[in-house]
Amino acid sequence: MSAIRVIQFTDPHLFGNAADTLRGVNTLESLERTLADASGHLAICDAILVSGDLVQDDPGGYAHFRRIFSRFGKPVLCVPGNHDLVPEMRAALDGAPFVLDGPADIGAWRFVLLDSVVPNQAGGHVSVEMLSKLDEDLGRARQRHSMVVLHHHPVAMSSRWLDKVGLSNANEFWSVIDSHPQVRAVVWGHVHQPFEGTRRGVRLIATPSTCAQFQPRSNDFVIDDQPPAYRLLTLHSNGAIDTGVHSVTAAESAA
């Protein structure tokens, strides 16, 4: 069985009004530039992964998201973030190519999608019901390598302000993950910066936003000067993962 190619985009923060901006960035234009930069990869990928904050507290943004991501003809695996409106998101992205619940099986891999949103809170929490579903979905994937996807970071990012709005019940989350040795990676959004690590043999992966970035290892909220970005993941049939972040260059951002 051959490797599969996945592209992760995260935190586009779209508005219904195409002219609206967040932290000085037109989020719709920034997303379109990022997708244009990734066009060659999108043409050959097996799936697209979007790890939350599809919109910026504005359900009108889902129409843009649906229009944009429908055109690629690839499965679009989505989890909600703290700026998403989950009922409106589910209604707007009902049906192919969007996958909101999962699990999604592609090649030798299973993707388990988690909702870690707590309404009206920036931080996240995985409910007892969602933890049970995680355990069940992983338990049924014995012959597949598994990637677990959520919005909120389940490990510390060495950033005082950001770590206050991570996953509040990370211990319970990891207790489930630790009981399933076929989990190869946990992937998230929310942090607007790249991150790679390992925990008990499980790859830990976060990706910059398609709009503005947060300054890493900052005690206080600071916007970084890094450009929009996305992540390429090659998932091999033996469970190995090759991955790297691709940034949109300044010249491309100005185009």
Short mmCIF file of N, CA and C in Angstrom, two decimals, residues 1-96:
data_model
loop_
_atom_site.label_atom_id
_atom_site.label_comp_id
_atom_site.label_asym_id
_atom_site.label_seq_id
_atom_site.Cartn_x
_atom_site.Cartn_y
_atom_site.Cartn_z
N MET A 1 0.85 -1.19 0.00
CA MET A 1 0.00 0.00 0.00
C MET A 1 0.89 1.24 0.00
N SER A 2 0.58 2.19 -0.87
CA SER A 2 1.45 3.35 -1.04
C SER A 2 1.18 4.40 0.03
N ALA A 3 2.10 5.35 0.12
CA ALA A 3 1.96 6.46 1.06
C ALA A 3 0.81 7.37 0.62
N ILE A 4 0.25 8.10 1.58
CA ILE A 4 -0.78 9.08 1.25
C ILE A 4 -0.26 10.48 1.57
N ARG A 5 -0.75 11.44 0.81
CA ARG A 5 -0.33 12.83 0.97
C ARG A 5 -1.49 13.64 1.54
N VAL A 6 -1.21 14.37 2.61
CA VAL A 6 -2.21 15.19 3.27
C VAL A 6 -1.65 16.61 3.41
N ILE A 7 -2.50 17.60 3.22
CA ILE A 7 -2.12 19.00 3.43
C ILE A 7 -2.95 19.55 4.58
N GLN A 8 -2.28 20.12 5.58
CA GLN A 8 -2.98 20.75 6.69
C GLN A 8 -2.97 22.27 6.51
N PHE A 9 -4.18 22.83 6.54
CA PHE A 9 -4.37 24.27 6.66
C PHE A 9 -5.09 24.49 7.99
N THR A 10 -4.85 25.64 8.61
CA THR A 10 -5.51 25.84 9.89
C THR A 10 -5.74 27.31 10.18
N ASP A 11 -6.79 27.56 10.97
CA ASP A 11 -7.10 28.89 11.49
C ASP A 11 -7.21 29.97 10.41
N PRO A 12 -8.08 29.75 9.41
CA PRO A 12 -8.27 30.80 8.40
C PRO A 12 -9.07 32.00 8.91
N HIS A 13 -9.91 31.82 9.92
CA HIS A 13 -10.63 32.94 10.55
C HIS A 13 -11.40 33.78 9.53
N LEU A 14 -12.24 33.15 8.75
CA LEU A 14 -12.98 33.85 7.70
C LEU A 14 -14.17 34.63 8.26
N PHE A 15 -14.51 35.69 7.54
CA PHE A 15 -15.70 36.49 7.82
C PHE A 15 -16.68 36.36 6.66
N GLY A 16 -17.93 36.70 6.93
CA GLY A 16 -18.90 36.74 5.85
C GLY A 16 -18.59 37.84 4.86
N ASN A 17 -18.16 38.99 5.36
CA ASN A 17 -17.76 40.12 4.52
C ASN A 17 -16.34 39.88 4.02
N ALA A 18 -16.19 39.77 2.72
CA ALA A 18 -14.88 39.45 2.13
C ALA A 18 -13.83 40.51 2.41
N ALA A 19 -14.24 41.70 2.80
CA ALA A 19 -13.29 42.79 3.03
C ALA A 19 -12.81 42.86 4.47
N ASP A 20 -13.40 42.08 5.37
CA ASP A 20 -13.05 42.19 6.78
C ASP A 20 -11.64 41.67 7.06
N THR A 21 -11.02 42.25 8.09
CA THR A 21 -9.65 41.89 8.45
C THR A 21 -9.57 41.47 9.92
N LEU A 22 -8.54 40.70 10.22
CA LEU A 22 -8.22 40.29 11.59
C LEU A 22 -6.74 40.56 11.82
N ARG A 23 -6.46 41.39 12.84
CA ARG A 23 -5.08 41.76 13.16
C ARG A 23 -4.36 42.30 11.92
N GLY A 24 -5.09 43.09 11.15
CA GLY A 24 -4.52 43.74 9.98
C GLY A 24 -4.42 42.88 8.74
N VAL A 25 -4.96 41.66 8.79
CA VAL A 25 -4.87 40.74 7.66
C VAL A 25 -6.27 40.48 7.09
N ASN A 26 -6.40 40.64 5.77
CA ASN A 26 -7.64 40.20 5.12
C ASN A 26 -7.58 38.69 5.06
N THR A 27 -8.39 38.05 5.89
CA THR A 27 -8.23 36.60 6.07
C THR A 27 -8.65 35.81 4.83
N LEU A 28 -9.63 36.29 4.08
CA LEU A 28 -10.04 35.58 2.88
C LEU A 28 -8.96 35.65 1.82
N GLU A 29 -8.42 36.83 1.60
CA GLU A 29 -7.34 36.98 0.62
C GLU A 29 -6.12 36.17 1.03
N SER A 30 -5.80 36.17 2.32
CA SER A 30 -4.64 35.43 2.80
C SER A 30 -4.82 33.93 2.58
N LEU A 31 -6.03 33.44 2.82
CA LEU A 31 -6.30 32.02 2.57
C LEU A 31 -6.14 31.71 1.09
N GLU A 32 -6.68 32.54 0.24
CA GLU A 32 -6.58 32.30 -1.21
C GLU A 32 -5.13 32.31 -1.67
N ARG A 33 -4.31 33.22 -1.13
CA ARG A 33 -2.89 33.24 -1.48
C ARG A 33 -2.20 31.97 -1.03
N THR A 34 -2.55 31.51 0.15
CA THR A 34 -1.94 30.29 0.69
C THR A 34 -2.31 29.09 -0.17
N LEU A 35 -3.56 29.00 -0.56
CA LEU A 35 -4.01 27.89 -1.41
C LEU A 35 -3.36 27.96 -2.79
N ALA A 36 -3.18 29.16 -3.30
CA ALA A 36 -2.50 29.30 -4.59
C ALA A 36 -1.07 28.81 -4.51
N ASP A 37 -0.40 29.12 -3.40
CA ASP A 37 0.97 28.66 -3.19
C ASP A 37 1.02 27.13 -3.13
N ALA A 38 -0.04 26.53 -2.59
CA ALA A 38 -0.10 25.08 -2.40
C ALA A 38 -0.74 24.35 -3.58
N SER A 39 -1.01 25.05 -4.66
CA SER A 39 -1.81 24.47 -5.74
C SER A 39 -1.23 23.18 -6.31
N GLY A 40 0.08 23.14 -6.47
CA GLY A 40 0.70 21.93 -7.00
C GLY A 40 0.54 20.75 -6.07
N HIS A 41 0.62 21.00 -4.78
CA HIS A 41 0.43 19.93 -3.79
C HIS A 41 -1.04 19.52 -3.70
N LEU A 42 -1.93 20.49 -3.82
CA LEU A 42 -3.36 20.18 -3.76
C LEU A 42 -3.77 19.27 -4.92
N ALA A 43 -3.11 19.44 -6.05
CA ALA A 43 -3.47 18.64 -7.22
C ALA A 43 -3.19 17.16 -7.03
N ILE A 44 -2.23 16.83 -6.17
CA ILE A 44 -1.83 15.42 -6.03
C ILE A 44 -2.10 14.86 -4.64
N CYS A 45 -2.68 15.67 -3.74
CA CYS A 45 -2.89 15.19 -2.38
C CYS A 45 -4.07 14.22 -2.33
N ASP A 46 -4.11 13.43 -1.26
CA ASP A 46 -5.21 12.49 -1.05
C ASP A 46 -6.29 13.06 -0.14
N ALA A 47 -5.93 14.04 0.69
CA ALA A 47 -6.90 14.65 1.59
C ALA A 47 -6.37 15.99 2.07
N ILE A 48 -7.32 16.83 2.47
CA ILE A 48 -7.03 18.14 3.06
C ILE A 48 -7.52 18.11 4.51
N LEU A 49 -6.70 18.65 5.39
CA LEU A 49 -7.03 18.68 6.82
C LEU A 49 -7.09 20.14 7.26
N VAL A 50 -8.21 20.53 7.90
CA VAL A 50 -8.36 21.90 8.40
C VAL A 50 -8.69 21.82 9.89
N SER A 51 -7.77 22.33 10.72
CA SER A 51 -7.84 22.05 12.16
C SER A 51 -8.40 23.20 12.99
N GLY A 52 -9.52 23.76 12.54
CA GLY A 52 -10.28 24.66 13.39
C GLY A 52 -10.14 26.14 13.11
N ASP A 53 -11.05 26.90 13.75
CA ASP A 53 -11.20 28.33 13.54
C ASP A 53 -11.35 28.63 12.05
N LEU A 54 -12.28 27.92 11.44
CA LEU A 54 -12.60 28.16 10.03
C LEU A 54 -13.11 29.59 9.85
N VAL A 55 -13.87 30.08 10.84
CA VAL A 55 -14.39 31.44 10.78
C VAL A 55 -14.01 32.19 12.06
N GLN A 56 -14.22 33.52 12.01
CA GLN A 56 -13.95 34.36 13.16
C GLN A 56 -15.27 34.80 13.79
N ASP A 57 -15.92 33.86 14.48
CA ASP A 57 -17.18 34.16 15.17
C ASP A 57 -18.26 34.66 14.23
N ASP A 58 -18.18 34.32 12.96
CA ASP A 58 -19.10 34.83 11.94
C ASP A 58 -19.57 33.68 11.06
N PRO A 59 -20.82 33.23 11.22
CA PRO A 59 -21.27 32.09 10.43
C PRO A 59 -21.30 32.37 8.93
N GLY A 60 -21.31 33.65 8.55
CA GLY A 60 -21.26 33.97 7.13
C GLY A 60 -19.98 33.52 6.46
N GLY A 61 -18.93 33.30 7.25
CA GLY A 61 -17.66 32.86 6.67
C GLY A 61 -17.70 31.44 6.14
N TYR A 62 -18.66 30.63 6.60
CA TYR A 62 -18.71 29.24 6.14
C TYR A 62 -19.05 29.13 4.65
N ALA A 63 -19.79 30.07 4.12
CA ALA A 63 -20.10 30.03 2.69
C ALA A 63 -18.83 30.17 1.86
N HIS A 64 -17.93 31.06 2.30
CA HIS A 64 -16.64 31.20 1.60
C HIS A 64 -15.83 29.91 1.73
N PHE A 65 -15.81 29.36 2.94
CA PHE A 65 -15.04 28.14 3.16
C PHE A 65 -15.56 27.01 2.28
N ARG A 66 -16.87 26.83 2.24
CA ARG A 66 -17.45 25.76 1.44
C ARG A 66 -17.14 25.95 -0.05
N ARG A 67 -17.30 27.19 -0.53
CA ARG A 67 -17.04 27.47 -1.94
C ARG A 67 -15.58 27.19 -2.30
N ILE A 68 -14.68 27.63 -1.45
CA ILE A 68 -13.25 27.51 -1.74
C ILE A 68 -12.79 26.05 -1.71
N PHE A 69 -13.14 25.34 -0.65
CA PHE A 69 -12.59 24.00 -0.48
C PHE A 69 -13.35 22.93 -1.27
N SER A 70 -14.54 23.26 -1.75
CA SER A 70 -15.27 22.29 -2.58
C SER A 70 -14.61 22.10 -3.93
N ARG A 71 -13.85 23.08 -4.36
CA ARG A 71 -13.34 23.06 -5.74
C ARG A 71 -12.20 22.10 -5.97
N PHE A 72 -11.62 21.55 -4.91
CA PHE A 72 -10.43 20.72 -5.08
C PHE A 72 -10.76 19.26 -5.36
N GLY A 73 -11.98 18.85 -5.09
CA GLY A 73 -12.35 17.47 -5.36
C GLY A 73 -11.65 16.45 -4.47
N LYS A 74 -11.26 16.86 -3.27
CA LYS A 74 -10.58 15.99 -2.31
C LYS A 74 -11.35 15.99 -0.99
N PRO A 75 -11.27 14.92 -0.22
CA PRO A 75 -11.89 14.94 1.11
C PRO A 75 -11.30 16.08 1.94
N VAL A 76 -12.17 16.82 2.62
CA VAL A 76 -11.75 17.93 3.48
C VAL A 76 -12.15 17.58 4.91
N LEU A 77 -11.17 17.17 5.70
CA LEU A 77 -11.40 16.74 7.07
C LEU A 77 -11.32 17.96 7.98
N CYS A 78 -12.40 18.25 8.72
CA CYS A 78 -12.47 19.48 9.50
C CYS A 78 -12.80 19.21 10.96
N VAL A 79 -12.15 19.94 11.86
CA VAL A 79 -12.57 19.99 13.26
C VAL A 79 -12.86 21.44 13.61
N PRO A 80 -13.76 21.69 14.57
CA PRO A 80 -14.06 23.07 14.94
C PRO A 80 -13.04 23.63 15.91
N GLY A 81 -12.94 24.97 15.90
CA GLY A 81 -12.11 25.68 16.86
C GLY A 81 -12.95 26.59 17.72
N ASN A 82 -12.32 27.29 18.64
CA ASN A 82 -13.06 28.11 19.60
C ASN A 82 -13.75 29.31 18.96
N HIS A 83 -13.35 29.71 17.75
CA HIS A 83 -14.04 30.79 17.06
C HIS A 83 -15.11 30.28 16.10
N ASP A 84 -15.24 28.98 16.00
CA ASP A 84 -16.30 28.41 15.17
C ASP A 84 -17.61 28.37 15.94
N LEU A 85 -18.70 28.33 15.18
CA LEU A 85 -20.03 28.14 15.74
C LEU A 85 -20.46 26.76 15.29
N VAL A 86 -20.36 25.79 16.20
CA VAL A 86 -20.42 24.39 15.81
C VAL A 86 -21.73 24.01 15.10
N PRO A 87 -22.90 24.39 15.59
CA PRO A 87 -24.12 24.01 14.85
C PRO A 87 -24.16 24.60 13.45
N GLU A 88 -23.77 25.87 13.31
CA GLU A 88 -23.77 26.51 12.00
C GLU A 88 -22.71 25.88 11.08
N MET A 89 -21.57 25.52 11.65
CA MET A 89 -20.51 24.86 10.89
C MET A 89 -20.99 23.52 10.35
N ARG A 90 -21.64 22.76 11.20
CA ARG A 90 -22.13 21.44 10.79
C ARG A 90 -23.18 21.56 9.69
N ALA A 91 -24.05 22.55 9.82
CA ALA A 91 -25.09 22.74 8.81
C ALA A 91 -24.50 23.18 7.48
N ALA A 92 -23.53 24.10 7.53
CA ALA A 92 -22.95 24.65 6.30
C ALA A 92 -22.08 23.65 5.56
N LEU A 93 -21.45 22.73 6.30
CA LEU A 93 -20.50 21.80 5.69
C LEU A 93 -21.05 20.37 5.71
N ASP A 94 -22.34 20.26 5.62
CA ASP A 94 -22.98 18.94 5.62
C ASP A 94 -22.80 18.28 4.25
N GLY A 95 -22.21 17.11 4.23
CA GLY A 95 -22.06 16.37 2.99
C GLY A 95 -20.70 16.54 2.34
N ALA A 96 -20.43 15.67 1.36
CA ALA A 96 -19.14 15.65 0.66
C ALA A 96 -18.88 17.00 -0.01
#
